[in-house]
PDB file of C-alpha atoms and ligand atoms in Angstrom:
ATOM      1  CA  UNK T   1       1.749  13.479  12.992  1.00 92.00           C
ATOM      2  CA  UNK T   2      -0.724  13.449  10.109  1.00 96.00           C
ATOM      3  CA  UNK T   3      -3.362  10.916  11.173  1.00 97.00           C
ATOM      4  CA  UNK T   4      -4.583  10.125   7.669  1.00 97.00           C
ATOM      5  CA  UNK T   5      -1.029   9.202   6.696  1.00 98.00           C
ATOM      6  CA  UNK T   6      -0.570   7.084   9.835  1.00 98.00           C
ATOM      7  CA  UNK T   7      -3.839   5.232   9.135  1.00 98.00           C
ATOM      8  CA  UNK T   8      -2.952   4.644   5.490  1.00 98.00           C
ATOM      9  CA  UNK T   9       0.491   3.404   6.458  1.00 98.00           C
ATOM     10  CA  UNK T  10      -0.984   0.918   8.925  1.00 97.00           C
ATOM     11  CA  UNK T  11      -3.527  -0.219   6.352  1.00 98.00           C
ATOM     12  CA  UNK T  12      -0.790  -0.667   3.734  1.00 98.00           C
ATOM     13  CA  UNK T  13       1.382  -2.719   6.062  1.00 98.00           C
ATOM     14  CA  UNK T  14      -1.592  -4.909   7.016  1.00 98.00           C
ATOM     15  CA  UNK T  15      -2.486  -5.389   3.370  1.00 98.00           C
ATOM     16  CA  UNK T  16       1.086  -6.349   2.426  1.00 98.00           C
ATOM     17  CA  UNK T  17       1.151  -8.805   5.331  1.00 98.00           C
ATOM     18  CA  UNK T  18      -2.149 -10.384   4.306  1.00 98.00           C
ATOM     19  CA  UNK T  19      -1.098 -10.673   0.676  1.00 98.00           C
ATOM     20  CA  UNK T  20       2.177 -12.310   1.693  1.00 98.00           C
ATOM     21  CA  UNK T  21       0.294 -14.769   3.905  1.00 98.00           C
ATOM     22  CA  UNK T  22      -2.096 -15.680   1.067  1.00 98.00           C
ATOM     23  CA  UNK T  23       0.825 -16.112  -1.319  1.00 98.00           C
ATOM     24  CA  UNK T  24       2.644 -18.346   1.163  1.00 98.00           C
ATOM     25  CA  UNK T  25       5.480 -15.857   1.543  1.00 98.00           C
ATOM     26  CA  UNK T  26       7.158 -14.458   4.611  1.00 97.00           C
ATOM     27  CA  UNK T  27       6.439 -10.778   5.191  1.00 96.00           C
ATOM     28  CA  UNK T  28      10.155 -10.257   5.725  1.00 96.00           C
ATOM     29  CA  UNK T  29      10.857 -11.314   2.149  1.00 97.00           C
ATOM     30  CA  UNK T  30       9.255  -8.104   0.841  1.00 98.00           C
ATOM     31  CA  UNK T  31      10.814  -4.694   1.453  1.00 98.00           C
ATOM     32  CA  UNK T  32       8.710  -1.562   1.242  1.00 98.00           C
ATOM     33  CA  UNK T  33      10.177   1.558  -0.361  1.00 98.00           C
ATOM     34  CA  UNK T  34       8.039   4.638   0.273  1.00 98.00           C
ATOM     35  CA  UNK T  35       8.058   6.842  -2.824  1.00 98.00           C
ATOM     36  CA  UNK T  36       7.984  10.429  -1.600  1.00 98.00           C
ATOM     37  CA  UNK T  37       8.015  12.259  -4.954  1.00 97.00           C
ATOM     38  CA  UNK T  38       4.582  13.839  -4.443  1.00 97.00           C
ATOM     39  CA  UNK T  39       4.784  14.301  -0.673  1.00 97.00           C
ATOM     40  CA  UNK T  40       5.421  17.654   0.996  1.00 97.00           C
ATOM     41  CA  UNK T  41       8.483  17.543   3.289  1.00 97.00           C
ATOM     42  CA  UNK T  42       6.341  17.508   6.437  1.00 97.00           C
ATOM     43  CA  UNK T  43       4.737  14.237   5.346  1.00 98.00           C
ATOM     44  CA  UNK T  44       8.116  12.736   4.491  1.00 98.00           C
ATOM     45  CA  UNK T  45       9.187  13.563   8.053  1.00 98.00           C
ATOM     46  CA  UNK T  46       6.013  11.904   9.348  1.00 98.00           C
ATOM     47  CA  UNK T  47       6.904   8.762   7.380  1.00 98.00           C
ATOM     48  CA  UNK T  48      10.263   8.775   9.149  1.00 97.00           C
ATOM     49  CA  UNK T  49       8.551   9.401  12.497  1.00 96.00           C
ATOM     50  CA  UNK T  50       6.550   6.235  11.777  1.00 96.00           C
ATOM     51  CA  UNK T  51       9.902   4.485  11.804  1.00 95.00           C
ATOM     52  CA  UNK T  52      10.415   4.148   8.061  1.00 96.00           C
ATOM     53  CA  UNK T  53      13.878   4.669   6.556  1.00 96.00           C
ATOM     54  CA  UNK T  54      13.639   3.283   2.997  1.00 97.00           C
ATOM     55  CA  UNK T  55      12.579   6.096   0.694  1.00 98.00           C
ATOM     56  CA  UNK T  56      12.430   6.562  -3.069  1.00 98.00           C
ATOM     57  CA  UNK T  57      12.571   9.558  -5.402  1.00 98.00           C
ATOM     58  CA  UNK T  58      12.293   9.651  -9.182  1.00 97.00           C
ATOM     59  CA  UNK T  59      14.041  12.946 -10.033  1.00 97.00           C
ATOM     60  CA  UNK T  60      17.622  13.889  -9.221  1.00 97.00           C
ATOM     61  CA  UNK T  61      16.866  17.523  -8.412  1.00 97.00           C
ATOM     62  CA  UNK T  62      14.063  16.700  -6.002  1.00 97.00           C
ATOM     63  CA  UNK T  63      16.241  13.999  -4.413  1.00 98.00           C
ATOM     64  CA  UNK T  64      18.990  16.536  -3.737  1.00 97.00           C
ATOM     65  CA  UNK T  65      16.555  18.999  -2.155  1.00 97.00           C
ATOM     66  CA  UNK T  66      14.548  16.594  -0.040  1.00 98.00           C
ATOM     67  CA  UNK T  67      17.574  14.583   1.100  1.00 97.00           C
ATOM     68  CA  UNK T  68      19.226  17.770   2.365  1.00 97.00           C
ATOM     69  CA  UNK T  69      16.087  18.804   4.223  1.00 97.00           C
ATOM     70  CA  UNK T  70      15.714  15.347   5.747  1.00 98.00           C
ATOM     71  CA  UNK T  71      19.372  15.308   6.818  1.00 97.00           C
ATOM     72  CA  UNK T  72      18.757  18.505   8.775  1.00 97.00           C
ATOM     73  CA  UNK T  73      15.645  16.956  10.315  1.00 98.00           C
ATOM     74  CA  UNK T  74      17.581  13.831  11.322  1.00 97.00           C
ATOM     75  CA  UNK T  75      20.393  15.763  12.968  1.00 97.00           C
ATOM     76  CA  UNK T  76      17.890  17.940  14.861  1.00 96.00           C
ATOM     77  CA  UNK T  77      16.207  14.772  16.127  1.00 95.00           C
ATOM     78  CA  UNK T  78      19.286  12.681  16.813  1.00 94.00           C
ATOM     79  CA  UNK T  79      18.249  12.315  20.474  1.00 95.00           C
ATOM     80  CA  UNK T  80      14.770  10.950  19.644  1.00 92.00           C
ATOM     81  CA  UNK T  81      14.787   7.177  20.130  1.00 91.00           C
ATOM     82  CA  UNK T  82      11.817   6.572  17.799  1.00 89.00           C
ATOM     83  CA  UNK T  83      13.334   8.353  14.820  1.00 94.00           C
ATOM     84  CA  UNK T  84      15.775   6.406  12.628  1.00 94.00           C
ATOM     85  CA  UNK T  85      19.363   7.684  12.712  1.00 93.00           C
ATOM     86  CA  UNK T  86      19.677   7.592   8.936  1.00 95.00           C
ATOM     87  CA  UNK T  87      17.488   6.998   5.905  1.00 97.00           C
ATOM     88  CA  UNK T  88      18.279   5.178   2.654  1.00 97.00           C
ATOM     89  CA  UNK T  89      17.307   6.823  -0.602  1.00 98.00           C
ATOM     90  CA  UNK T  90      16.558   4.830  -3.739  1.00 98.00           C
ATOM     91  CA  UNK T  91      16.683   6.535  -7.138  1.00 98.00           C
ATOM     92  CA  UNK T  92      13.813   4.997  -9.094  1.00 98.00           C
ATOM     93  CA  UNK T  93      13.299   7.351 -12.059  1.00 97.00           C
ATOM     94  CA  UNK T  94      15.015   7.940 -15.383  1.00 96.00           C
ATOM     95  CA  UNK T  95      18.487   9.303 -14.672  1.00 97.00           C
ATOM     96  CA  UNK T  96      20.447  11.555 -17.020  1.00 96.00           C
ATOM     97  CA  UNK T  97      24.175  11.046 -17.039  1.00 96.00           C
ATOM     98  CA  UNK T  98      24.891  14.635 -16.020  1.00 97.00           C
ATOM     99  CA  UNK T  99      22.877  14.075 -12.813  1.00 97.00           C
ATOM    100  CA  UNK T 100      24.720  10.939 -11.698  1.00 98.00           C
ATOM    101  CA  UNK T 101      27.241  12.651  -9.451  1.00 97.00           C
ATOM    102  CA  UNK T 102      24.615  14.658  -7.546  1.00 96.00           C
ATOM    103  CA  UNK T 103      22.475  11.545  -7.207  1.00 98.00           C
ATOM    104  CA  UNK T 104      25.318   9.436  -5.819  1.00 97.00           C
ATOM    105  CA  UNK T 105      25.888  11.978  -3.058  1.00 96.00           C
ATOM    106  CA  UNK T 106      22.533  11.072  -1.570  1.00 95.00           C
ATOM    107  CA  UNK T 107      21.639   7.572  -2.557  1.00 92.00           C
ATOM    108  CA  UNK T 108      23.313   4.227  -2.443  1.00 80.00           C
ATOM    109  CA  UNK T 109      20.914   2.377  -4.711  1.00 97.00           C
ATOM    110  CA  UNK T 110      19.995   3.385  -8.239  1.00 98.00           C
ATOM    111  CA  UNK T 111      17.134   1.198  -9.433  1.00 98.00           C
ATOM    112  CA  UNK T 112      16.717   2.684 -12.898  1.00 98.00           C
ATOM    113  CA  UNK T 113      19.870   1.681 -14.792  1.00 98.00           C
ATOM    114  CA  UNK T 114      18.862   0.825 -18.334  1.00 96.00           C
ATOM    115  CA  UNK T 115      21.831   1.488 -20.632  1.00 97.00           C
ATOM    116  CA  UNK T 116      25.492   0.558 -20.735  1.00 98.00           C
ATOM    117  CA  UNK T 117      26.460   4.241 -20.964  1.00 97.00           C
ATOM    118  CA  UNK T 118      24.557   5.121 -17.805  1.00 98.00           C
ATOM    119  CA  UNK T 119      26.120   2.179 -15.951  1.00 98.00           C
ATOM    120  CA  UNK T 120      29.578   3.295 -17.098  1.00 98.00           C
ATOM    121  CA  UNK T 121      28.953   6.846 -15.924  1.00 98.00           C
ATOM    122  CA  UNK T 122      27.770   5.645 -12.485  1.00 98.00           C
ATOM    123  CA  UNK T 123      30.794   3.363 -12.223  1.00 98.00           C
ATOM    124  CA  UNK T 124      33.194   6.193 -13.115  1.00 98.00           C
ATOM    125  CA  UNK T 125      31.604   8.645 -10.669  1.00 98.00           C
ATOM    126  CA  UNK T 126      31.507   6.052  -7.892  1.00 97.00           C
ATOM    127  CA  UNK T 127      35.178   5.271  -8.493  1.00 98.00           C
ATOM    128  CA  UNK T 128      36.115   8.961  -8.262  1.00 97.00           C
ATOM    129  CA  UNK T 129      34.074   9.317  -5.061  1.00 97.00           C
ATOM    130  CA  UNK T 130      35.654   6.210  -3.589  1.00 97.00           C
ATOM    131  CA  UNK T 131      32.332   4.414  -3.074  1.00 96.00           C
ATOM    132  CA  UNK T 132      30.548   1.292  -4.251  1.00 96.00           C
ATOM    133  CA  UNK T 133      26.988   1.628  -5.444  1.00 97.00           C
ATOM    134  CA  UNK T 134      24.162  -0.869  -5.525  1.00 98.00           C
ATOM    135  CA  UNK T 135      22.219  -0.789  -8.753  1.00 98.00           C
ATOM    136  CA  UNK T 136      19.253  -2.567 -10.258  1.00 98.00           C
ATOM    137  CA  UNK T 137      18.698  -2.995 -13.977  1.00 98.00           C
ATOM    138  CA  UNK T 138      15.363  -1.609 -15.090  1.00 98.00           C
ATOM    139  CA  UNK T 139      13.710  -4.078 -17.443  1.00 97.00           C
ATOM    140  CA  UNK T 140      10.977  -3.107 -19.886  1.00 96.00           C
ATOM    141  CA  UNK T 141       8.729  -6.106 -19.410  1.00 93.00           C
ATOM    142  CA  UNK T 142       5.661  -4.571 -21.041  1.00 89.00           C
ATOM    143  CA  UNK T 143       7.270  -4.147 -24.452  1.00 82.00           C
ATOM    144  CA  UNK T 144       5.789  -0.637 -24.708  1.00 82.00           C
ATOM    145  CA  UNK T 145       8.321   1.305 -26.806  1.00 77.00           C
ATOM    146  CA  UNK T 146       7.874   4.622 -24.999  1.00 73.00           C
ATOM    147  CA  UNK T 147       8.843   3.087 -21.655  1.00 77.00           C
ATOM    148  CA  UNK T 148      12.329   3.264 -20.216  1.00 89.00           C
ATOM    149  CA  UNK T 149      14.043   0.009 -19.459  1.00 95.00           C
ATOM    150  CA  UNK T 150      16.240  -2.605 -21.105  1.00 96.00           C
ATOM    151  CA  UNK T 151      14.362  -4.841 -23.542  1.00 95.00           C
ATOM    152  CA  UNK T 152      13.876  -8.259 -21.947  1.00 94.00           C
ATOM    153  CA  UNK T 153      16.018  -9.957 -24.614  1.00 94.00           C
ATOM    154  CA  UNK T 154      19.001  -7.655 -23.943  1.00 96.00           C
ATOM    155  CA  UNK T 155      18.989  -7.847 -20.161  1.00 96.00           C
ATOM    156  CA  UNK T 156      21.252 -10.854 -19.581  1.00 96.00           C
ATOM    157  CA  UNK T 157      23.934  -9.418 -21.872  1.00 96.00           C
ATOM    158  CA  UNK T 158      23.842  -6.008 -20.154  1.00 97.00           C
ATOM    159  CA  UNK T 159      24.048  -7.750 -16.767  1.00 97.00           C
ATOM    160  CA  UNK T 160      27.188  -9.543 -17.957  1.00 96.00           C
ATOM    161  CA  UNK T 161      28.774  -6.253 -19.000  1.00 96.00           C
ATOM    162  CA  UNK T 162      27.897  -4.524 -15.734  1.00 96.00           C
ATOM    163  CA  UNK T 163      29.182  -7.442 -13.660  1.00 95.00           C
ATOM    164  CA  UNK T 164      32.713  -6.462 -14.705  1.00 94.00           C
ATOM    165  CA  UNK T 165      32.445  -2.871 -13.403  1.00 97.00           C
ATOM    166  CA  UNK T 166      34.468  -2.522 -10.228  1.00 97.00           C
ATOM    167  CA  UNK T 167      32.445   0.103  -8.360  1.00 97.00           C
ATOM    168  CA  UNK T 168      28.969  -1.203  -9.145  1.00 97.00           C
ATOM    169  CA  UNK T 169      27.171  -4.005  -7.376  1.00 97.00           C
ATOM    170  CA  UNK T 170      24.388  -5.357  -9.539  1.00 97.00           C
ATOM    171  CA  UNK T 171      21.908  -6.574  -6.929  1.00 97.00           C
ATOM    172  CA  UNK T 172      18.779  -7.204  -8.958  1.00 98.00           C
ATOM    173  CA  UNK T 173      16.120  -6.005 -11.382  1.00 98.00           C
ATOM    174  CA  UNK T 174      13.418  -3.366 -11.340  1.00 98.00           C
ATOM    175  CA  UNK T 175      10.357  -3.167 -13.552  1.00 98.00           C
ATOM    176  CA  UNK T 176       7.141  -1.234 -14.051  1.00 96.00           C
ATOM    177  CA  UNK T 177       3.944  -2.855 -15.301  1.00 95.00           C
ATOM    178  CA  UNK T 178       1.765  -1.046 -17.843  1.00 92.00           C
ATOM    179  CA  UNK T 179      -0.767   1.328 -16.292  1.00 89.00           C
ATOM    180  CA  UNK T 180      -3.869  -0.687 -17.027  1.00 91.00           C
ATOM    181  CA  UNK T 181      -6.755  -2.294 -15.193  1.00 92.00           C
ATOM    182  CA  UNK T 182      -6.184  -5.478 -17.219  1.00 95.00           C
ATOM    183  CA  UNK T 183      -4.631  -7.517 -14.442  1.00 96.00           C
ATOM    184  CA  UNK T 184      -3.627 -10.331 -16.825  1.00 97.00           C
ATOM    185  CA  UNK T 185      -1.264  -7.977 -18.646  1.00 96.00           C
ATOM    186  CA  UNK T 186       0.153  -6.693 -15.387  1.00 97.00           C
ATOM    187  CA  UNK T 187       0.691 -10.215 -14.090  1.00 98.00           C
ATOM    188  CA  UNK T 188       2.319 -11.348 -17.362  1.00 97.00           C
ATOM    189  CA  UNK T 189       4.715  -8.434 -17.148  1.00 97.00           C
ATOM    190  CA  UNK T 190       5.766  -9.236 -13.567  1.00 98.00           C
ATOM    191  CA  UNK T 191       6.102 -12.919 -14.449  1.00 98.00           C
ATOM    192  CA  UNK T 192       8.407 -12.030 -17.353  1.00 97.00           C
ATOM    193  CA  UNK T 193      10.609  -9.914 -15.077  1.00 97.00           C
ATOM    194  CA  UNK T 194      10.767 -12.778 -12.574  1.00 98.00           C
ATOM    195  CA  UNK T 195      11.828 -15.144 -15.388  1.00 97.00           C
ATOM    196  CA  UNK T 196      14.722 -12.893 -16.441  1.00 97.00           C
ATOM    197  CA  UNK T 197      15.655 -12.487 -12.777  1.00 97.00           C
ATOM    198  CA  UNK T 198      15.820 -16.267 -12.362  1.00 96.00           C
ATOM    199  CA  UNK T 199      17.779 -16.636 -15.642  1.00 95.00           C
ATOM    200  CA  UNK T 200      20.463 -14.253 -14.417  1.00 95.00           C
ATOM    201  CA  UNK T 201      20.619 -16.061 -11.091  1.00 94.00           C
ATOM    202  CA  UNK T 202      20.845 -19.460 -12.771  1.00 92.00           C
ATOM    203  CA  UNK T 203      23.679 -18.326 -15.038  1.00 86.00           C
ATOM    204  CA  UNK T 204      25.546 -17.107 -11.957  1.00 83.00           C
ATOM    205  CA  UNK T 205      26.504 -13.888 -13.700  1.00 86.00           C
ATOM    206  CA  UNK T 206      26.652 -11.932 -10.464  1.00 88.00           C
ATOM    207  CA  UNK T 207      26.409 -14.333  -7.533  1.00 85.00           C
ATOM    208  CA  UNK T 208      24.476 -14.272  -4.280  1.00 88.00           C
ATOM    209  CA  UNK T 209      24.170 -10.506  -3.998  1.00 93.00           C
ATOM    210  CA  UNK T 210      21.772 -10.609  -6.936  1.00 96.00           C
ATOM    211  CA  UNK T 211      18.586 -10.877  -4.880  1.00 97.00           C
ATOM    212  CA  UNK T 212      16.250  -7.905  -5.408  1.00 98.00           C
ATOM    213  CA  UNK T 213      13.237  -7.893  -7.673  1.00 98.00           C
ATOM    214  CA  UNK T 214      11.740  -4.426  -7.379  1.00 98.00           C
ATOM    215  CA  UNK T 215       8.202  -4.391  -8.770  1.00 98.00           C
ATOM    216  CA  UNK T 216       4.755  -3.335  -7.601  1.00 98.00           C
ATOM    217  CA  UNK T 217       3.318   0.149  -7.044  1.00 98.00           C
ATOM    218  CA  UNK T 218       0.151   1.400  -5.356  1.00 98.00           C
ATOM    219  CA  UNK T 219      -2.125   0.002  -8.086  1.00 96.00           C
ATOM    220  CA  UNK T 220      -0.553  -3.405  -8.551  1.00 97.00           C
ATOM    221  CA  UNK T 221       1.524  -4.407  -5.527  1.00 98.00           C
ATOM    222  CA  UNK T 222      -0.643  -7.420  -4.540  1.00 98.00           C
ATOM    223  CA  UNK T 223      -0.024  -8.954  -7.988  1.00 98.00           C
ATOM    224  CA  UNK T 224       3.680  -8.145  -7.707  1.00 98.00           C
ATOM    225  CA  UNK T 225       3.892  -9.920  -4.341  1.00 98.00           C
ATOM    226  CA  UNK T 226       2.159 -12.968  -5.813  1.00 98.00           C
ATOM    227  CA  UNK T 227       4.658 -12.966  -8.703  1.00 98.00           C
ATOM    228  CA  UNK T 228       7.722 -12.816  -6.466  1.00 98.00           C
ATOM    229  CA  UNK T 229       8.572  -9.150  -5.815  1.00 98.00           C
ATOM    230  CA  UNK T 230      11.119  -8.557  -3.063  1.00 98.00           C
ATOM    231  CA  UNK T 231      10.789  -4.745  -3.122  1.00 98.00           C
ATOM    232  CA  UNK T 232       7.660  -2.643  -3.522  1.00 98.00           C
ATOM    233  CA  UNK T 233       7.746   1.049  -4.478  1.00 98.00           C
ATOM    234  CA  UNK T 234       4.633   2.732  -3.143  1.00 98.00           C
ATOM    235  CA  UNK T 235       3.672   6.399  -3.079  1.00 98.00           C
ATOM    236  CA  UNK T 236       0.145   7.440  -3.985  1.00 98.00           C
ATOM    237  CA  UNK T 237      -1.515   4.867  -1.701  1.00 97.00           C
ATOM    238  CA  UNK T 238      -0.126   6.991   1.140  1.00 98.00           C
ATOM    239  CA  UNK T 239       0.027  10.516  -0.228  1.00 97.00           C
ATOM    240  CA  UNK T 240      -2.687  10.908  -2.870  1.00 88.00           C
TER     241      UNK T 240
HETATM  242  C1  PLP S 301       6.031   7.128  -8.794  1.00 63.40           C
HETATM  243  C2  PLP S 301       6.691   5.828  -8.937  1.00 63.40           C
HETATM  244  C3  PLP S 301       6.324   4.759  -8.111  1.00 63.40           C
HETATM  245  C4  PLP S 301       5.210   4.839  -7.093  1.00 63.40           C
HETATM  246  O1  PLP S 301       3.975   4.850  -7.764  1.00 63.40           O
HETATM  247  P1  PLP S 301       2.603   5.011  -6.953  1.00 63.40           P
HETATM  248  O2  PLP S 301       1.572   4.702  -7.967  1.00 63.40           O
HETATM  249  O3  PLP S 301       2.579   6.439  -6.507  1.00 63.40           O
HETATM  250  O4  PLP S 301       2.622   4.073  -5.824  1.00 63.40           O
HETATM  251  C5  PLP S 301       7.017   3.561  -8.260  1.00 63.40           C
HETATM  252  N1  PLP S 301       8.015   3.428  -9.165  1.00 63.40           N
HETATM  253  C6  PLP S 301       8.384   4.430  -9.980  1.00 63.40           C
HETATM  254  C7  PLP S 301       9.494   4.201 -10.945  1.00 63.40           C
HETATM  255  C8  PLP S 301       7.735   5.665  -9.894  1.00 63.40           C
HETATM  256  O5  PLP S 301       8.112   6.661 -10.716  1.00 63.40           O
END
């Protein structure tokens, strides 16, 4: 076990707990996804040894490689009571349509759906594979044109279209704040995502399963918790 990683993990969990307490939120209302995209496989295994089973990757090719390696690790350690029996992978990065099938083999939640065509491709592949897939719509709440994500004003309409797709379960929204030290801009971005999230809930487009608001990374997760995040995606705070 890498002790620096174990210490950082403990510190992160404490910090999330304290932020939740200050914000008047239950710690259980916030799920932590550990983003392993920069971590060598040994450290990913250490994360799992720490008991963690919710992991995120941003590239399809890396997901395929690391998920296979972790599956081997899990089967070799199936008799270890402290090691989870399975892990859940979240795809959090821009996904090309020709990588959908490979991605679906390893992950049951794609957080980065931002076009109708991508949603259709995921739905078709999931249908052929005989599975249902949880997805989140990625919203561009910063308005920066170079960012991926559905423009805020188009999100409700896209949610309505996706709600009709038989093999997709639209379970929430994901967003990324601009990379800036100006916390007002970061907070405004998270607040905008929360507003769209509440709009979609209020219009009952998808029902009770629409419950995840994935926002907050290493730099900005305390603000995200204060603004209502239910999922954090954190990597560099542990691995940098
Ligand atoms: C890399 C990444 C993260 C994690 O960012 P850190 O700053 O390493 O915590 C979260 N979300 C997405 C979409 C990412 O690509």
